[in-house]
Amino acid sequence: MILPIYVYGQPVLRKIAEDITPDYPNLKELISNMFETMDHADGVGLAAPQIGLPIRVVVIDLDVLSEDFPEYKGFRKAYINAHIHEVSGDEEDMEEGCLSLPGIHENVKRFNRIHVTYLDENLEEHDEIVEGYLARVMQHEFDHLEGKMFIDHISALRKQMIKGKLNAMLKGKAHCNYKTKTVRI
Ligand code: NI
């Protein structure tokens, strides 16, 4: 089922998301709905707060990038109770977008190596060092679990430049071709 994507201004996007227990109701269905919602919106990642749930669940699909990054062929994974423990390596600048910030794309500096722990879809524990493009996507998605969005990483000047678009979202306007849920004021 395709769910509406919560847009900038929705309080749930600023909450710190909670770990879930293995008996969380209909977890498989939730993950499947998150994949479907992300696919429909042409995203590479989606975090549960973006569908209104303040829980630590994320889906990532990098297959669309496999022409440039063959190592991501068929890459489609869910991350449960995900936590970043350390970031390291070099800082790299790259343009990012976010399904909760339609129409905004800005360069974001991120470290290229992270230490993460999470459970996979079968609730197996993982403790990994992740590098490269996946490390960037994970940082973007796992930021959502800390109540952060990529615009928190841009300069005051750039933020000023996109203020009009952000204010429009706060007034309930989001221009995109997927279902959204904007805040009403
Ligand atoms: Ni995002």
XYZ file of N, CA and C and ligand atoms in Angstrom:
556
model
N 0.844 -1.195 0.000
C 0.000 0.000 0.000
C 0.882 1.249 0.000
N 0.538 2.180 -0.882
C 1.300 3.427 -0.952
C 0.776 4.385 0.110
N 1.698 4.881 0.927
C 1.320 5.773 2.025
C 1.707 7.214 1.680
N 0.990 8.198 2.239
C 1.402 9.585 1.997
C 2.726 9.887 2.711
N 3.544 10.703 2.074
C 4.836 11.070 2.656
C 4.709 12.409 3.386
N 5.118 12.395 4.645
C 5.029 13.596 5.478
C 6.074 14.610 5.035
N 5.626 15.847 4.920
C 6.465 16.916 4.381
C 6.934 17.844 5.506
N 8.068 18.474 5.242
C 8.657 19.501 6.120
C 7.577 20.303 6.840
N 7.719 20.431 8.157
C 6.713 21.135 8.946
C 5.929 20.174 9.831
N 5.897 18.902 9.428
C 5.209 17.888 10.242
C 6.080 17.579 11.469
N 5.508 17.719 12.660
C 6.303 17.544 13.890
C 7.018 16.184 13.984
N 6.423 15.128 13.405
C 7.031 13.791 13.525
C 8.434 13.753 12.911
N 8.686 14.642 11.954
C 10.011 14.675 11.294
C 11.083 15.254 12.213
N 10.664 15.843 13.320
C 11.620 16.445 14.259
C 11.712 15.663 15.569
N 11.069 14.500 15.613
C 11.109 13.674 16.830
C 12.271 12.697 16.779
N 12.808 12.332 17.927
C 13.797 11.250 17.959
C 13.010 9.942 17.945
N 13.313 9.109 16.953
C 12.553 7.867 16.773
C 13.029 6.811 17.771
N 12.101 5.940 18.144
C 12.370 4.910 19.153
C 12.681 3.562 18.506
N 13.517 2.784 19.199
C 13.704 1.377 18.806
C 12.366 0.649 18.925
N 12.212 -0.413 18.151
C 11.001 -1.235 18.293
C 11.383 -2.606 18.830
N 10.381 -3.332 19.337
C 10.613 -4.696 19.811
C 10.231 -5.662 18.693
N 10.756 -6.901 18.746
C 10.499 -7.849 17.647
C 9.021 -8.137 17.429
N 8.196 -7.880 18.459
C 6.765 -8.175 18.292
C 5.987 -6.954 17.789
N 6.680 -5.968 17.265
C 5.985 -4.783 16.723
C 4.933 -5.255 15.714
N 3.692 -4.777 15.863
C 2.617 -5.331 15.023
C 2.822 -5.084 13.521
N 2.625 -6.132 12.742
C 2.656 -6.061 11.270
C 3.916 -5.429 10.703
N 5.061 -5.809 11.276
C 6.335 -5.222 10.841
C 6.640 -5.522 9.371
N 6.398 -6.780 8.971
C 6.661 -7.159 7.564
C 5.830 -6.309 6.604
N 4.576 -6.119 6.956
C 3.669 -5.335 6.125
C 4.107 -3.866 6.086
N 4.548 -3.365 7.234
C 5.029 -1.978 7.306
C 6.220 -1.794 6.360
N 7.174 -2.740 6.430
C 8.370 -2.636 5.587
C 7.984 -2.713 4.109
N 7.080 -3.620 3.789
C 6.643 -3.753 2.403
C 5.946 -2.470 1.924
N 5.142 -1.853 2.780
C 4.494 -0.581 2.432
C 5.514 0.541 2.257
N 6.549 0.507 3.085
C 7.586 1.545 2.968
C 8.339 1.413 1.644
N 8.666 0.168 1.250
C 9.330 -0.044 -0.051
C 8.430 0.454 -1.195
N 7.158 0.102 -1.120
C 6.226 0.477 -2.190
C 6.092 2.003 -2.278
N 6.005 2.651 -1.122
C 5.877 4.112 -1.066
C 7.132 4.784 -1.642
N 8.304 4.256 -1.268
C 9.578 4.797 -1.761
C 9.699 4.598 -3.272
N 9.357 3.407 -3.755
C 9.441 3.113 -5.197
C 8.544 4.061 -5.988
N 7.329 4.237 -5.490
C 6.346 5.071 -6.177
C 6.829 6.517 -6.296
N 7.593 6.970 -5.288
C 8.080 8.356 -5.275
C 9.474 8.470 -5.883
N 9.994 7.362 -6.447
C 11.334 7.344 -7.052
C 12.432 7.724 -6.066
N 12.298 7.282 -4.833
C 13.331 7.570 -3.831
C 14.331 6.428 -3.730
N 15.485 6.695 -3.120
C 16.456 5.622 -2.847
C 16.406 5.219 -1.372
N 15.691 6.023 -0.570
C 15.578 5.677 0.847
C 14.346 6.317 1.452
N 13.854 5.692 2.513
C 12.689 6.238 3.223
C 12.781 5.796 4.684
N 12.558 6.756 5.575
C 12.603 6.455 7.014
C 11.179 6.533 7.568
N 10.886 5.712 8.581
C 9.513 5.614 9.113
C 8.917 6.969 9.533
N 9.705 7.897 10.111
C 9.086 9.199 10.438
C 8.498 9.888 9.205
N 9.006 9.556 8.022
C 8.484 10.173 6.794
C 7.108 9.642 6.414
N 6.688 8.562 7.070
C 5.299 8.117 6.881
C 4.523 8.281 8.194
N 5.085 9.112 9.078
C 4.365 9.496 10.283
C 4.602 8.630 11.505
N 5.563 7.690 11.417
C 5.816 6.805 12.554
C 7.180 7.097 13.180
N 7.211 7.497 14.459
C 8.490 7.819 15.101
C 9.221 6.575 15.611
N 9.511 5.644 14.684
C 10.217 4.408 15.037
C 11.429 4.242 14.126
N 12.417 3.445 14.614
C 13.692 3.335 13.902
C 13.646 2.247 12.823
N 12.940 2.533 11.749
C 12.862 1.629 10.604
C 13.138 2.441 9.345
N 14.025 1.884 8.495
C 14.434 2.579 7.265
C 14.481 1.564 6.132
N 14.124 1.975 4.923
C 14.360 1.129 3.743
C 15.263 1.890 2.764
N 16.137 1.129 2.106
C 17.064 1.717 1.130
C 17.113 0.817 -0.102
N 17.045 1.414 -1.275
C 17.184 0.668 -2.531
C 18.144 1.429 -3.438
N 19.314 0.846 -3.663
C 20.325 1.529 -4.477
C 20.469 0.910 -5.859
N 19.568 -0.013 -6.216
C 19.684 -0.682 -7.524
C 19.676 0.324 -8.681
N 18.906 1.395 -8.530
C 18.795 2.400 -9.571
C 20.161 3.040 -9.883
N 21.093 2.943 -8.934
C 22.427 3.534 -9.131
C 23.430 2.535 -9.680
N 22.962 1.309 -9.973
C 23.922 0.244 -10.270
C 24.641 0.427 -11.610
N 24.144 1.329 -12.461
C 24.895 1.604 -13.685
C 26.223 2.278 -13.351
N 26.179 3.199 -12.404
C 27.396 3.886 -11.971
C 28.134 3.128 -10.879
N 27.383 2.391 -10.068
C 27.981 1.665 -8.942
C 27.540 0.199 -9.032
N 28.271 -0.636 -9.786
C 27.838 -2.034 -9.993
C 27.667 -2.810 -8.692
N 28.385 -2.383 -7.656
C 28.283 -3.117 -6.380
C 26.884 -3.002 -5.764
N 26.057 -2.070 -6.254
C 24.718 -1.903 -5.694
C 23.626 -2.591 -6.519
N 24.035 -3.441 -7.466
C 23.047 -4.194 -8.264
C 22.167 -5.026 -7.325
N 20.856 -4.800 -7.382
C 19.924 -5.582 -6.559
C 19.907 -5.195 -5.090
N 20.583 -4.105 -4.744
C 20.664 -3.702 -3.335
C 19.322 -3.139 -2.856
N 18.690 -3.860 -1.945
C 17.366 -3.450 -1.437
C 17.238 -4.006 -0.026
N 17.360 -3.127 0.965
C 17.417 -3.620 2.342
C 16.612 -2.767 3.302
N 16.141 -3.437 4.350
C 15.473 -2.732 5.445
C 16.416 -2.715 6.648
N 16.362 -1.647 7.389
C 17.200 -1.471 8.581
C 16.288 -1.168 9.764
N 16.416 -1.987 10.801
C 15.569 -1.823 11.985
C 16.455 -1.494 13.182
N 15.991 -0.595 14.015
C 16.753 -0.144 15.197
C 18.173 0.274 14.804
N 18.258 1.038 13.734
C 19.549 1.465 13.206
C 20.143 2.589 14.052
N 21.444 2.467 14.283
C 22.177 3.498 15.035
C 23.547 3.695 14.414
N 23.966 4.943 14.298
C 25.331 5.262 13.862
C 26.156 5.500 15.121
N 27.288 4.787 15.212
C 28.129 4.920 16.404
C 29.297 5.856 16.177
N 29.781 5.919 14.947
C 30.938 6.770 14.672
C 30.961 7.111 13.192
N 31.381 8.330 12.885
C 31.640 8.691 11.488
C 33.117 9.011 11.382
N 33.729 8.649 10.231
C 35.166 8.883 10.074
C 35.498 8.968 8.591
N 36.798 9.014 8.298
C 37.225 9.094 6.901
C 37.252 10.532 6.426
N 37.058 10.707 5.117
C 37.108 12.042 4.518
C 35.702 12.605 4.410
N 35.650 13.940 4.405
C 34.363 14.599 4.170
C 34.204 14.825 2.680
N 33.007 14.521 2.175
C 32.743 14.723 0.749
C 31.452 15.521 0.589
N 31.444 16.330 -0.466
C 30.296 17.167 -0.769
C 29.483 16.489 -1.864
N 28.184 16.357 -1.701
C 27.362 15.811 -2.785
C 25.941 16.350 -2.660
N 25.287 16.497 -3.819
C 23.926 17.012 -3.792
C 22.960 15.961 -3.253
N 22.064 16.393 -2.379
C 21.045 15.497 -1.836
C 19.658 16.092 -2.029
N 18.688 15.215 -2.054
C 17.294 15.610 -2.032
C 16.608 14.748 -0.994
N 15.320 15.019 -0.742
C 14.607 14.259 0.275
C 13.129 14.265 -0.084
N 12.473 13.124 0.037
C 11.056 13.044 -0.329
C 10.190 13.939 0.573
N 10.715 14.302 1.751
C 9.977 15.193 2.644
C 10.276 16.668 2.376
N 11.145 16.913 1.395
C 11.494 18.289 1.002
C 11.420 18.403 -0.526
N 10.210 18.193 -1.091
C 10.117 18.168 -2.551
C 10.603 19.476 -3.182
N 11.396 19.335 -4.238
C 11.859 20.510 -4.979
C 13.121 21.151 -4.435
N 13.687 20.576 -3.386
C 14.912 21.158 -2.818
C 16.077 20.178 -2.988
N 17.162 20.689 -3.555
C 18.380 19.899 -3.714
C 19.549 20.769 -3.321
N 20.358 20.299 -2.401
C 21.489 21.102 -1.920
C 22.683 20.191 -1.675
N 23.870 20.789 -1.785
C 25.079 20.034 -1.457
C 25.181 19.844 0.046
N 25.544 18.629 0.436
C 25.708 18.302 1.854
C 27.062 17.618 2.039
N 27.801 18.075 3.035
C 29.094 17.475 3.366
C 28.870 16.334 4.343
N 29.391 15.175 4.007
C 29.284 14.047 4.945
C 30.570 13.255 4.955
N 30.844 12.575 6.081
C 32.003 11.683 6.150
C 31.714 10.439 5.318
N 32.785 9.831 4.815
C 32.549 8.710 3.895
C 32.686 7.321 4.534
N 32.807 7.304 5.879
C 32.843 5.990 6.540
C 32.043 6.072 7.843
N 31.217 5.057 8.083
C 30.426 5.058 9.322
C 30.426 3.667 9.954
N 30.262 3.677 11.260
C 30.102 2.421 12.010
C 28.630 2.356 12.422
N 27.933 1.330 11.938
C 26.497 1.220 12.211
C 26.138 -0.137 12.825
N 25.071 -0.126 13.625
C 24.459 -1.378 14.063
C 22.967 -1.316 13.725
N 22.426 -2.482 13.382
C 21.005 -2.541 13.031
C 20.552 -3.992 13.004
N 19.251 -4.192 12.888
C 18.689 -5.520 12.631
C 18.200 -5.518 11.192
N 18.372 -6.657 10.513
C 17.827 -6.741 9.154
C 16.361 -7.203 9.220
N 15.778 -7.428 8.051
C 14.367 -7.794 7.991
C 14.044 -9.077 8.747
N 15.050 -9.959 8.878
C 14.844 -11.201 9.623
C 15.240 -11.060 11.091
N 15.453 -9.804 11.494
C 15.822 -9.457 12.865
C 17.180 -10.017 13.286
N 18.048 -10.255 12.289
C 19.437 -10.645 12.589
C 20.216 -9.366 12.884
N 21.107 -9.444 13.891
C 21.902 -8.272 14.258
C 23.085 -8.080 13.329
N 23.387 -6.830 13.011
C 24.555 -6.496 12.194
C 25.339 -5.379 12.865
N 26.663 -5.467 12.722
C 27.576 -4.449 13.256
C 28.593 -4.248 12.144
N 28.513 -3.121 11.438
C 29.289 -2.968 10.194
C 29.983 -1.620 10.086
N 31.073 -1.624 9.327
C 31.681 -0.384 8.850
C 31.216 -0.237 7.403
N 30.599 0.884 7.080
C 30.059 1.096 5.732
C 30.752 2.313 5.124
N 31.102 2.189 3.839
C 31.798 3.283 3.161
C 31.064 3.689 1.890
N 31.503 4.821 1.340
C 31.049 5.238 0.018
C 29.628 5.751 -0.019
N 28.982 5.554 -1.167
C 27.656 6.132 -1.403
C 26.627 5.623 -0.390
N 26.714 4.333 -0.067
C 25.772 3.779 0.915
C 25.919 4.480 2.262
N 27.160 4.812 2.635
C 27.389 5.511 3.909
C 26.671 6.860 3.895
N 26.675 7.521 2.739
C 25.966 8.809 2.622
C 24.454 8.605 2.762
N 23.915 7.648 2.029
C 22.461 7.428 2.083
C 22.039 7.032 3.506
N 22.843 6.167 4.133
C 22.507 5.767 5.508
C 22.521 6.977 6.441
N 23.511 7.851 6.293
C 23.565 9.035 7.167
C 22.332 9.917 6.944
N 21.942 10.074 5.690
C 20.745 10.876 5.388
C 19.502 10.234 6.032
N 19.342 8.930 5.824
C 18.141 8.250 6.336
C 18.157 8.148 7.857
N 19.308 7.804 8.431
C 19.370 7.631 9.881
C 19.268 8.989 10.590
N 19.646 10.072 9.917
C 19.392 11.420 10.446
C 17.898 11.608 10.723
N 17.055 11.081 9.831
C 15.599 11.204 10.035
C 15.195 10.591 11.375
N 15.926 9.568 11.821
C 15.596 8.898 13.084
C 16.004 9.745 14.287
N 16.844 10.741 14.031
C 17.279 11.658 15.099
C 16.531 12.987 15.005
N 15.503 13.035 14.166
C 14.742 14.273 14.008
C 15.452 15.307 13.156
N 16.422 14.840 12.355
C 17.181 15.773 11.516
C 16.848 15.600 10.040
N 17.042 16.686 9.283
C 16.860 16.643 7.831
C 18.094 17.242 7.177
N 18.278 16.971 5.873
C 19.552 17.373 5.269
C 19.749 18.890 5.247
N 18.649 19.647 5.303
C 18.801 21.113 5.307
C 19.427 21.611 6.609
N 19.483 20.749 7.638
C 20.156 21.150 8.885
C 21.669 21.228 8.687
N 22.147 20.643 7.590
C 23.603 20.612 7.358
C 24.066 21.695 6.395
N 23.153 22.520 5.894
C 23.578 23.527 4.900
C 23.799 24.879 5.570
N 24.474 25.773 4.861
C 24.848 27.059 5.450
C 23.614 27.945 5.643
N 23.769 28.944 6.516
C 22.679 29.896 6.765
C 22.296 30.612 5.471
N 23.306 30.876 4.648
C 23.036 31.567 3.381
C 22.169 30.703 2.465
N 22.564 29.417 2.312
C 21.781 28.515 1.451
C 20.366 28.348 2.010
N 20.277 28.282 3.333
C 18.965 28.117 3.971
C 18.078 29.332 3.659
N 18.695 30.497 3.653
C 17.976 31.722 3.303
C 17.429 31.622 1.871
N 18.260 31.044 0.976
C 17.880 30.935 -0.438
C 16.655 30.034 -0.651
N 16.473 29.055 0.231
C 15.361 28.111 0.031
C 14.176 28.422 0.958
N 14.288 29.536 1.664
C 13.275 29.886 2.662
C 11.860 29.952 2.064
N 11.769 30.501 0.855
C 10.472 30.614 0.203
C 9.819 29.256 0.001
N 10.633 28.295 -0.467
C 10.110 26.934 -0.689
C 9.696 26.292 0.627
N 10.504 26.496 1.669
C 10.179 25.904 2.975
C 8.886 26.516 3.519
N 8.760 27.833 3.396
C 7.540 28.496 3.889
C 6.298 28.018 3.142
N 6.468 27.772 1.835
C 5.340 27.256 1.056
C 4.910 25.894 1.605
N 5.893 25.056 1.958
C 5.552 23.738 2.522
C 4.800 23.891 3.838
N 5.223 24.881 4.648
C 4.541 25.112 5.933
C 3.102 25.573 5.712
N 2.858 26.135 4.542
C 1.485 26.575 4.230
C 0.703 25.485 3.513
N 1.298 24.297 3.414
C 0.567 23.170 2.846
C 0.773 22.960 1.365
N 1.762 23.664 0.786
C 2.013 23.473 -0.634
C 3.237 22.582 -0.841
N 3.042 21.481 -1.532
C 4.165 20.609 -1.882
C 3.953 20.173 -3.318
N 4.880 20.548 -4.185
C 4.722 20.222 -5.597
C 5.533 18.983 -5.931
N 4.852 17.873 -6.073
C 5.526 16.637 -6.446
C 4.460 15.673 -6.946
N 4.914 14.568 -7.551
C 3.940 13.665 -8.159
C 3.641 12.440 -7.290
N 3.858 12.586 -5.982
C 3.454 11.511 -5.065
C 2.586 12.117 -3.964
N 1.892 11.218 -3.260
C 0.956 11.653 -2.218
C 1.720 12.194 -1.015
N 1.332 13.368 -0.529
C 2.035 13.927 0.638
C 1.032 14.285 1.725
N 1.590 14.524 2.902
C 0.797 15.007 4.015
C 1.518 16.243 4.556
N 0.977 17.390 4.269
C 1.598 18.624 4.747
C 0.934 19.032 6.056
N 1.625 19.935 6.755
C 1.071 20.427 8.009
C 0.032 21.487 7.677
N -0.985 21.593 8.497
C -1.998 22.625 8.277
C -1.857 23.670 9.359
N -1.843 24.943 8.945
C -1.773 25.988 9.971
C -2.946 26.960 9.820
Ni 15.172 12.310 3.494
